[in-house]
Coordinates of C-alpha atoms in Angstrom, one line a residue:
Chain A
X539 CA 66.9 27.2 71.3
X540 CA 69.2 27.5 68.4
X541 CA 70.3 31.1 68.7
X542 CA 74.1 31.0 68.2
X543 CA 76.4 33.1 70.2
X544 CA 80.1 32.8 70.3
X545 CA 82.4 33.8 73.1
X546 CA 85.2 36.2 72.1
X547 CA 87.0 36.6 75.4
X548 CA 86.5 36.0 79.1
X549 CA 88.4 37.2 82.2
X550 CA 87.8 36.7 85.9
X551 CA 87.1 39.9 87.8
X552 CA 86.2 40.3 91.5
X553 CA 85.3 36.6 91.6
X554 CA 82.8 36.8 88.7
X555 CA 83.5 36.8 85.0
X556 CA 83.5 39.4 82.3
X557 CA 82.7 37.8 78.9
X558 CA 82.4 39.2 75.4
X559 CA 80.2 37.6 72.8
X560 CA 79.4 37.9 69.1
X561 CA 76.1 36.8 67.6
X562 CA 74.1 37.3 64.4
X563 CA 71.3 39.8 65.0
X564 CA 68.0 39.2 63.2
X565 CA 66.7 42.6 64.1
X566 CA 69.8 44.5 63.1
X567 CA 70.7 42.2 60.2
X568 CA 74.4 42.1 61.1
X569 CA 76.7 40.5 63.6
X570 CA 76.8 42.2 67.0
X571 CA 79.0 42.2 70.0
X572 CA 77.9 42.5 73.6
X573 CA 79.6 42.0 76.9
X574 CA 78.3 40.5 80.2
X575 CA 79.4 40.5 83.8
X576 CA 78.2 37.3 85.6
X577 CA 78.7 37.4 89.4
X578 CA 80.0 34.3 91.1
X579 CA 76.7 33.7 92.8
X580 CA 74.8 33.2 89.5
X581 CA 73.8 29.6 88.7
X582 CA 70.9 27.8 87.1
X583 CA 69.6 27.3 90.7
X584 CA 70.2 30.9 91.5
X585 CA 69.4 33.0 88.4
X586 CA 70.4 36.6 89.1
X587 CA 68.7 39.9 87.9
X588 CA 70.2 41.9 85.1
X589 CA 71.3 45.5 84.9
X590 CA 71.4 46.7 81.3
X591 CA 73.8 49.5 80.5
X592 CA 73.5 51.6 77.3
X593 CA 76.6 53.6 76.4
X594 CA 77.0 56.9 74.8
X595 CA 78.1 58.3 71.4
X596 CA 81.2 56.6 69.9
X597 CA 81.2 53.8 72.5
X598 CA 81.1 50.0 72.0
X599 CA 80.4 47.3 74.6
X600 CA 83.9 47.9 76.0
X601 CA 83.9 51.4 77.5
X602 CA 81.7 50.8 80.5
X603 CA 83.1 47.3 81.1
X604 CA 86.7 48.6 81.2
X605 CA 86.3 52.1 82.8
X606 CA 83.2 52.2 85.1
X607 CA 84.6 50.1 87.9
X608 CA 81.2 48.5 88.4
X609 CA 82.1 44.9 89.1
X610 CA 83.0 45.1 92.8
X611 CA 79.6 46.1 93.8
X612 CA 77.8 44.1 91.1
X613 CA 79.5 41.0 92.6
X614 CA 78.6 42.0 96.1
X615 CA 75.0 42.5 95.2
X616 CA 74.7 39.5 92.9
X617 CA 73.7 41.4 89.8
X618 CA 74.6 40.6 86.2
X619 CA 75.5 43.4 83.8
X620 CA 74.9 43.4 80.1
X621 CA 76.5 46.1 77.8
X622 CA 75.5 46.1 74.2
X623 CA 77.1 48.0 71.3
X624 CA 75.7 51.5 70.5
X625 CA 74.7 50.8 66.8
X626 CA 74.7 48.1 64.2
X627 CA 78.2 47.4 62.8
X628 CA 79.9 45.6 60.0
X629 CA 79.9 45.2 56.2
X630 CA 76.8 46.7 54.6
X631 CA 75.8 48.8 57.6
X632 CA 75.7 52.5 56.4
X633 CA 77.5 55.2 58.2
X634 CA 77.4 58.9 58.2
X635 CA 79.0 59.9 54.8
X636 CA 81.3 62.3 56.6
X637 CA 82.1 59.8 59.4
X638 CA 80.6 62.1 62.0
X639 CA 80.9 60.9 65.6
X640 CA 77.3 61.7 66.4
X641 CA 75.4 59.9 63.7
X642 CA 75.6 56.4 62.1
X643 CA 78.1 53.9 63.5
X644 CA 78.4 54.3 67.3
X645 CA 75.4 56.6 67.3
X646 CA 72.2 54.4 66.9
X647 CA 70.2 56.5 69.5
X648 CA 68.3 53.4 70.6
X649 CA 65.5 54.0 68.2
X650 CA 63.9 52.2 65.2
X651 CA 64.9 54.1 62.1
X652 CA 62.2 54.6 59.4
X653 CA 64.2 56.4 56.8
X654 CA 66.4 55.1 54.0
X655 CA 69.2 54.0 54.1
X656 CA 69.1 53.6 57.8
X657 CA 65.9 51.6 58.4
X658 CA 67.3 48.2 57.3
X659 CA 69.9 48.0 60.1
X660 CA 69.3 50.8 62.6
X661 CA 66.6 49.1 64.8
X662 CA 68.4 49.5 68.1
X663 CA 65.1 50.0 70.1
X664 CA 63.8 46.5 69.1
X665 CA 67.3 45.0 69.6
X666 CA 67.6 46.3 73.2
X667 CA 64.0 45.7 74.2
X668 CA 63.4 42.3 72.6
X669 CA 66.2 40.5 70.9
X670 CA 69.0 41.0 73.4
X671 CA 67.1 40.1 76.6
X672 CA 65.8 37.0 74.9
X673 CA 69.3 36.0 74.0
X674 CA 70.7 36.8 77.4
X675 CA 67.9 34.9 79.2
X676 CA 68.4 31.9 77.0
X677 CA 72.2 31.6 77.5
X678 CA 73.1 32.9 81.0
X679 CA 72.1 32.0 84.6
X680 CA 69.9 35.1 84.9
X681 CA 66.3 35.7 85.7
X682 CA 63.8 37.9 83.8
X683 CA 64.1 40.6 86.4
X684 CA 65.9 43.6 84.9
X685 CA 66.6 47.3 85.0
X686 CA 68.2 49.8 82.7
X687 CA 70.8 52.5 82.9
X688 CA 73.1 54.4 80.6
X689 CA 75.2 57.5 79.8
X690 CA 74.5 60.5 77.6
X691 CA 73.0 59.0 74.4
X692 CA 72.6 55.8 76.5
X693 CA 70.9 57.8 79.3
X694 CA 68.4 58.9 76.7
X695 CA 68.1 55.2 75.7
X696 CA 67.6 54.1 79.2
X697 CA 65.0 56.7 80.0
X698 CA 62.9 56.3 76.9
X699 CA 63.0 52.5 76.9
X700 CA 62.3 52.3 80.6
X701 CA 59.4 54.8 80.4
X702 CA 57.8 52.9 77.5
X703 CA 58.3 49.4 79.0
X704 CA 57.4 49.7 82.7
X705 CA 56.4 46.0 82.8
X706 CA 59.8 44.9 81.6
X707 CA 62.1 46.9 83.9
X708 CA 62.1 47.5 87.6
X709 CA 64.1 50.8 87.7
X710 CA 65.8 53.4 85.5
X711 CA 68.9 55.4 86.0
X712 CA 71.1 57.6 83.9
X713 CA 74.3 59.6 83.9
X714 CA 74.3 62.9 82.0
X715 CA 71.4 61.8 79.8
X716 CA 70.2 63.6 76.6
X717 CA 66.8 64.3 78.2
X718 CA 65.1 66.3 75.5
X719 CA 66.6 65.2 72.1
X720 CA 63.8 66.9 70.1
X721 CA 65.2 70.1 71.4
X722 CA 69.0 69.8 71.2
X723 CA 71.5 69.6 68.3
X724 CA 72.5 65.9 68.8
X725 CA 68.9 64.8 68.9
X726 CA 67.7 66.9 66.0
X727 CA 70.5 65.8 63.7
X728 CA 69.9 62.1 64.5
X729 CA 66.1 62.1 64.6
X730 CA 65.7 64.1 61.3
X731 CA 67.7 61.5 59.5
X732 CA 66.6 58.3 61.2
X733 CA 63.0 59.3 61.6
X734 CA 62.3 61.9 58.9
X735 CA 61.0 65.5 59.0
X736 CA 57.7 64.9 60.9
X737 CA 58.7 66.1 64.3
X738 CA 55.5 64.6 65.9
X739 CA 57.1 61.2 65.4
X740 CA 60.2 62.3 67.2
X741 CA 58.3 62.6 70.4
X742 CA 58.1 58.8 70.8
X743 CA 61.9 58.9 71.6
X744 CA 62.1 61.9 73.8
X745 CA 62.0 61.2 77.6
X746 CA 60.5 64.6 78.5
X747 CA 57.7 64.1 76.0
X748 CA 57.1 60.6 77.1
X749 CA 57.1 61.5 80.8
X750 CA 54.5 64.2 80.2
X751 CA 52.2 62.0 78.1
X752 CA 52.6 58.6 79.7
X753 CA 54.0 59.3 83.2
X754 CA 56.3 56.7 84.7
X755 CA 55.7 54.2 87.5
X756 CA 59.3 53.3 87.7
X757 CA 61.8 55.0 90.1
X758 CA 64.3 57.1 88.2
X759 CA 67.8 58.2 89.4
X760 CA 69.7 60.8 87.3
X761 CA 73.3 62.0 88.1
X762 CA 74.6 65.1 86.2
X763 CA 77.9 66.8 86.6
X764 CA 77.7 70.6 86.7
X765 CA 81.0 71.0 84.9
X766 CA 79.9 68.9 82.0
X767 CA 80.7 70.7 78.7
X768 CA 77.5 69.4 77.1
X769 CA 75.2 70.4 79.9
X770 CA 73.4 73.5 78.6
X771 CA 73.3 72.7 74.9
X772 CA 72.7 69.0 74.7
X773 CA 71.7 67.5 78.0
X774 CA 69.1 69.8 79.7
X775 CA 68.4 67.9 82.9
X776 CA 66.1 70.8 84.0
X777 CA 63.8 69.9 81.1
X778 CA 63.4 66.4 82.6
X779 CA 62.8 67.8 86.0
X780 CA 60.2 70.2 84.6
X781 CA 58.4 67.4 82.7
X782 CA 58.5 65.2 85.8
X783 CA 56.7 67.9 87.8
X784 CA 53.6 67.5 85.7
X785 CA 53.2 63.8 86.4
X786 CA 54.9 63.3 89.7
X787 CA 57.0 60.2 89.0
X788 CA 59.7 59.2 91.4
X789 CA 62.6 61.2 89.9
X790 CA 65.8 62.0 91.8
X791 CA 68.0 64.4 89.9
X792 CA 71.4 65.0 91.5
X793 CA 73.6 67.8 90.2
X794 CA 77.1 66.7 91.1
X795 CA 79.4 69.8 91.6
X796 CA 82.7 69.8 89.6
X797 CA 82.1 66.6 87.6
X798 CA 82.4 66.4 83.8
X799 CA 81.0 64.1 81.1
X800 CA 83.7 61.3 81.4
X801 CA 83.9 57.9 82.8
X802 CA 85.8 59.5 85.8
X803 CA 82.3 60.9 86.7
X804 CA 80.5 57.6 86.0
X805 CA 83.0 55.5 88.2
X806 CA 82.5 58.0 91.0
X807 CA 78.8 57.3 91.3
X808 CA 78.2 53.9 89.7
X809 CA 78.1 52.2 93.1
X810 CA 75.2 54.4 94.1
X811 CA 73.4 53.5 90.9
X812 CA 73.9 49.8 91.4
X813 CA 72.7 50.0 95.0
X814 CA 69.6 52.0 93.8
X815 CA 68.8 49.3 91.2
X816 CA 69.4 46.5 93.7
X817 CA 66.6 47.8 95.9
X818 CA 64.1 47.2 93.0
X819 CA 65.7 44.0 91.6
X820 CA 65.1 42.0 94.7
Chain B
X535 CA 112.1 76.2 90.6
X536 CA 111.6 76.7 86.9
X537 CA 110.7 73.2 85.7
X538 CA 107.8 73.8 83.3
X539 CA 104.9 71.4 83.2
X540 CA 101.7 71.9 81.3
X541 CA 98.3 70.4 82.2
X542 CA 96.7 68.5 79.3
X543 CA 93.4 67.5 81.0
X544 CA 91.7 67.2 84.4
X545 CA 88.6 65.5 85.7
X546 CA 87.1 65.3 89.1
X547 CA 86.8 61.7 90.3
X548 CA 85.7 60.4 93.7
X549 CA 86.1 63.9 95.1
X550 CA 89.7 64.2 94.0
X551 CA 91.2 65.0 90.7
X552 CA 92.8 63.1 87.8
X553 CA 95.2 65.3 85.9
X554 CA 97.4 64.7 82.9
X555 CA 100.5 66.7 82.3
X556 CA 103.3 67.1 79.7
X557 CA 106.8 68.3 80.4
X558 CA 110.2 68.4 78.8
X559 CA 112.4 65.7 80.3
X560 CA 116.1 66.4 80.7
X561 CA 116.9 62.8 81.4
X562 CA 115.0 61.4 78.5
X563 CA 115.6 64.3 76.1
X564 CA 112.0 64.4 74.9
X565 CA 108.6 65.6 76.0
X566 CA 106.9 63.2 78.4
X567 CA 103.3 62.8 79.6
X568 CA 102.4 61.6 83.1
X569 CA 99.2 61.5 85.1
X570 CA 98.4 62.1 88.7
X571 CA 95.5 61.5 91.0
X572 CA 95.4 64.0 93.8
X573 CA 93.0 63.2 96.7
X574 CA 90.7 65.9 98.0
X575 CA 92.5 65.9 101.4
X576 CA 95.8 67.0 99.8
X577 CA 96.9 70.6 100.4
X578 CA 100.1 72.5 101.1
X579 CA 99.2 72.2 104.8
X580 CA 98.5 68.5 104.4
X581 CA 101.0 67.0 101.8
X582 CA 100.0 63.4 101.0
X583 CA 102.3 60.4 100.3
X584 CA 102.6 59.2 96.7
X585 CA 102.0 55.8 95.2
X586 CA 104.0 55.4 92.0
X587 CA 102.6 53.1 89.4
X588 CA 104.7 51.6 86.6
X589 CA 102.7 50.1 83.7
X590 CA 103.5 47.2 81.4
X591 CA 104.4 46.7 77.8
X592 CA 102.5 48.9 75.2
X593 CA 100.9 51.1 77.9
X594 CA 101.0 54.8 78.5
X595 CA 100.1 56.8 81.6
X596 CA 96.4 56.2 80.7
X597 CA 95.9 52.5 81.1
X598 CA 96.1 52.3 84.9
X599 CA 94.3 55.6 85.4
X600 CA 91.3 54.5 83.2
X601 CA 91.0 50.8 84.0
X602 CA 92.4 50.0 87.5
X603 CA 89.6 51.5 89.6
X604 CA 92.1 52.8 92.1
X605 CA 90.7 56.2 93.0
X606 CA 87.9 55.3 95.4
X607 CA 90.4 53.8 97.9
X608 CA 93.2 56.3 97.2
X609 CA 90.7 59.0 98.0
X610 CA 89.7 57.2 101.2
X611 CA 93.3 56.7 102.3
X612 CA 94.5 60.1 101.2
X613 CA 97.2 58.8 98.8
X614 CA 98.3 60.5 95.6
X615 CA 99.0 58.3 92.6
X616 CA 101.5 59.1 89.8
X617 CA 101.5 57.1 86.6
X618 CA 104.4 57.8 84.1
X619 CA 104.6 56.6 80.5
X620 CA 106.5 53.4 79.8
X621 CA 109.2 54.7 77.5
X622 CA 110.5 58.0 76.0
X623 CA 108.3 59.1 73.1
X624 CA 108.2 61.6 70.2
X625 CA 110.2 62.8 67.3
X626 CA 113.8 61.5 67.3
X627 CA 113.2 58.7 69.8
X628 CA 114.2 55.5 68.1
X629 CA 111.7 52.6 68.1
X630 CA 112.1 48.9 67.2
X631 CA 112.7 48.8 63.5
X632 CA 109.9 46.2 63.2
X633 CA 107.6 48.0 65.5
X634 CA 107.6 45.1 68.0
X635 CA 105.3 45.6 71.0
X636 CA 108.0 44.4 73.4
X637 CA 110.9 46.6 72.6
X638 CA 111.4 50.3 72.0
X639 CA 108.4 52.6 72.3
X640 CA 106.1 51.5 75.1
X641 CA 108.8 49.1 76.3
X642 CA 111.5 51.0 78.1
X643 CA 111.9 48.3 80.8
X644 CA 112.7 51.0 83.5
X645 CA 116.5 50.8 82.9
X646 CA 119.3 53.1 81.7
X647 CA 120.3 51.9 78.2
X648 CA 124.0 51.9 77.4
X649 CA 123.9 50.8 73.8
X650 CA 123.4 52.8 70.6
X651 CA 121.0 54.1 69.4
X652 CA 119.0 53.6 72.6
X653 CA 121.2 55.2 75.2
X654 CA 120.4 58.8 74.3
X655 CA 116.7 58.6 75.3
X656 CA 116.0 55.3 77.0
X657 CA 117.0 56.3 80.6
X658 CA 113.8 55.3 82.2
X659 CA 115.5 54.2 85.5
X660 CA 116.9 57.7 86.2
X661 CA 113.6 59.3 85.1
X662 CA 111.5 57.3 87.5
X663 CA 114.0 57.4 90.4
X664 CA 115.1 61.0 90.1
X665 CA 113.5 63.4 87.6
X666 CA 109.9 62.5 88.0
X667 CA 109.7 62.5 91.8
X668 CA 111.5 65.9 91.9
X669 CA 109.0 67.3 89.4
X670 CA 106.0 65.8 91.3
X671 CA 107.3 67.1 94.7
X672 CA 107.9 70.6 93.2
X673 CA 104.4 70.9 91.7
X674 CA 101.9 69.1 93.8
X675 CA 100.8 69.0 97.5
X676 CA 102.6 65.8 98.2
X677 CA 105.2 64.8 100.7
X678 CA 108.5 63.0 100.0
X679 CA 107.0 59.7 101.4
X680 CA 106.5 57.3 98.5
X681 CA 106.1 53.7 97.5
X682 CA 106.1 51.9 94.2
X683 CA 104.1 49.3 92.4
X684 CA 103.5 48.1 88.8
X685 CA 102.2 45.5 86.4
X686 CA 104.2 43.0 84.3
X687 CA 107.2 45.0 82.9
X688 CA 106.1 47.6 85.4
X689 CA 106.2 45.0 88.2
X690 CA 109.8 44.3 87.2
X691 CA 110.4 48.1 87.3
X692 CA 108.8 48.4 90.8
X693 CA 110.7 45.5 92.2
X694 CA 114.1 46.4 90.8
X695 CA 113.8 50.1 91.6
X696 CA 112.4 49.5 95.1
X697 CA 115.1 46.9 96.0
X698 CA 117.8 49.3 94.8
X699 CA 116.5 52.4 96.5
X700 CA 115.2 51.3 100.0
X701 CA 115.8 54.7 101.4
X702 CA 113.5 56.3 98.9
X703 CA 110.4 54.0 99.0
X704 CA 108.5 52.6 101.9
X705 CA 107.0 49.5 100.2
X706 CA 106.9 47.6 97.0
X707 CA 104.1 45.7 95.3
X708 CA 103.6 44.2 91.9
X709 CA 100.9 42.5 89.7
X710 CA 102.2 39.7 87.5
X711 CA 105.8 41.0 87.5
X712 CA 108.6 39.9 85.1
X713 CA 110.6 38.7 88.1
X714 CA 113.6 37.2 86.3
X715 CA 114.1 39.1 83.1
X716 CA 117.7 37.7 82.5
X717 CA 116.0 34.3 82.2
X718 CA 112.9 35.0 80.0
X719 CA 112.4 36.0 76.3
X720 CA 111.0 39.5 77.0
X721 CA 113.9 40.3 79.3
X722 CA 116.6 38.7 77.2
X723 CA 115.4 40.5 74.0
X724 CA 115.3 43.9 75.8
X725 CA 118.4 43.6 77.9
X726 CA 120.6 42.4 75.0
X727 CA 119.7 45.4 72.9
X728 CA 119.5 48.1 75.7
X729 CA 122.5 46.8 77.7
X730 CA 124.6 44.8 75.3
X731 CA 125.9 41.2 75.3
X732 CA 127.6 41.2 78.7
X733 CA 125.0 39.3 80.8
X734 CA 126.8 40.3 84.0
X735 CA 125.5 43.8 83.5
X736 CA 121.9 42.6 83.1
X737 CA 121.9 41.4 86.7
X738 CA 121.6 45.0 87.9
X739 CA 118.0 45.0 86.5
X740 CA 116.8 41.6 87.6
X741 CA 114.8 41.4 90.8
X742 CA 115.8 37.8 91.6
X743 CA 119.5 38.7 91.2
X744 CA 119.1 41.9 93.2
X745 CA 117.2 40.2 96.0
X746 CA 119.9 37.5 96.3
X747 CA 122.8 39.9 96.3
X748 CA 121.4 42.9 98.2
X749 CA 118.4 41.5 100.1
X750 CA 115.5 43.9 100.7
X751 CA 114.4 45.7 103.8
X752 CA 111.1 46.8 102.3
X753 CA 107.9 44.8 102.5
X754 CA 106.9 43.3 99.1
X755 CA 103.4 42.2 98.0
X756 CA 103.0 40.3 94.7
X757 CA 99.8 39.1 93.2
X758 CA 99.9 36.7 90.3
X759 CA 96.9 35.1 88.4
X760 CA 97.4 31.4 87.8
X761 CA 95.5 31.6 84.5
X762 CA 97.9 34.2 83.2
X763 CA 99.1 33.1 79.7
X764 CA 102.6 34.6 80.3
X765 CA 103.1 32.9 83.7
X766 CA 105.5 30.0 82.9
X767 CA 107.5 31.5 80.1
X768 CA 107.9 35.2 81.1
X769 CA 106.9 35.9 84.7
X770 CA 108.2 33.1 86.9
X771 CA 107.0 34.2 90.3
X772 CA 108.6 31.0 91.8
X773 CA 112.0 32.4 90.9
X774 CA 111.3 35.4 93.0
X775 CA 110.1 33.2 95.9
X776 CA 113.2 31.1 95.6
X777 CA 115.5 34.1 95.6
X778 CA 113.6 35.5 98.6
X779 CA 114.2 32.3 100.6
X780 CA 117.9 33.0 100.7
X781 CA 117.7 36.5 102.2
X782 CA 114.4 36.4 104.1
X783 CA 112.8 39.6 103.1
X784 CA 109.1 40.3 103.8
X785 CA 107.7 38.9 100.6
X786 CA 104.1 37.9 100.2
X787 CA 103.4 36.1 96.9
X788 CA 99.7 35.4 96.4
X789 CA 98.7 33.1 93.5
X790 CA 95.2 34.1 92.5
X791 CA 93.2 31.2 91.0
X792 CA 91.6 31.8 87.6
X793 CA 92.9 35.4 87.0
X794 CA 94.7 36.4 83.8
X795 CA 97.1 39.2 82.9
X796 CA 94.6 41.9 82.3
X797 CA 93.3 45.0 84.1
X798 CA 90.3 43.0 85.1
X799 CA 92.8 41.2 87.4
X800 CA 94.4 44.4 88.6
X801 CA 91.1 46.1 89.4
X802 CA 90.1 43.0 91.5
X803 CA 93.1 43.4 93.9
X804 CA 94.2 47.0 93.6
X805 CA 92.3 47.9 96.8
X806 CA 94.4 45.3 98.7
X807 CA 97.6 46.8 97.3
X808 CA 96.6 50.4 98.2
X809 CA 95.8 49.3 101.8
X810 CA 99.1 47.4 102.0
X811 CA 101.0 50.5 100.9
X812 CA 99.0 52.8 103.2
X813 CA 100.3 50.8 106.2
X814 CA 103.8 51.9 105.3
X815 CA 103.1 55.4 104.0
X816 CA 101.8 56.7 107.3

């Protein structure tokens, strides 16, 4: 294959390696960065499964890799981790005219935009579902077995992408996900501009809507801190629980007392998530 | 006591709490930030020992707390962590005129400066040894039992402060410490400006010199990556080993193959360091 990727940095960690790459994305029409953790057990003779992590608003590939403390258990379990960026970037990629943190750069919402001027570059759904896994599977000692997880906007991404592609992933998890974006300010702002005013089209990127209409054969684990400042207005885990009741998927929602929306919360429970995923990545 | 400290932020993590504070420092004559991790077992009836962490060049209190992954084991062991800033900060505090990363702000070298214009504020040795522990012991459910550790410039700080104050600390450890600052570019640049041209005076802040002249009754653990780009020119762990041979302290120097100078290295071995310290903090 002649997909070119270029290593930006690498560092040994817990016996494996963290590596950051850049590559030209056909889907997003810009250069993108992503990061991987490759456990020491991975080799062409022993390709390992992949845990995809989607980050939240304002993040890049770096936040999870630096702050989540995931590598100790990923190394123990023999699981690779892939962390993409949260939006297209670079020259020519449009941003929110006011530089808002919750739209444009750092806020791609893991969807395929249909509206100008966003539709040319903001195709994060196709990037995550198709282009990135192809790239990863072509260049690293990994198998095609994968699962998906994420935080906040990335929790929304993990849930919607997992529910829509049950043949591609083995399990889904999320920290503090935006469960019902058609019904919260972050989602309404982003969807109206990326997808236009027809709210019927928004439902294709709302995990509560998708769960109700499609069901979900994959196991889902969600952790949510009950001291999260975004809980009531933006995240609405009860909406997901309510939607799940109608279709009886395997959803475990854990309300974690006293935890907020930060990576301090994520690092406290990432080991549980990795062990949950490992059960299904065997 | 009427020392005023003000909480800037707090977040639950692994059952304990990470909290960031600001306070007016008498010693440094400016407002300083520091961060603490308080394990859930700590209370006025059960004051816990404290692990002091000194960070390296360019860092603040935040780097270790966000990237080291130390809280899981600190919570398990019932140890508090205190992470100060690496220099005085704020209005009126002089910086390197060229904004160098290795002198001035973010580069206090844990010494008491004697030269103008640095001597008014750059008194990090007294801050770490006296003012900060008094503040911490007055405001948190901790005991007076403590140990000290750090990275790079902070490893230099931990070694020199520990060796000079064996009655105050129970153990010393360091990641990639600047062991022999009188004999490396980082140290020579900083000491000549903070301490002046009389190199005899520099020896009081050089762990190799201190070990040779004073010995050390405390156990010392040092981890050093052998792929660290600063190893030969700046860090010189063999100089520490050589100095130790003359006085026979309990020094364990571990060369870690393939690891670099980053927090990926620190997070890989911080659990070992916490367990090492815990043995002596009982």
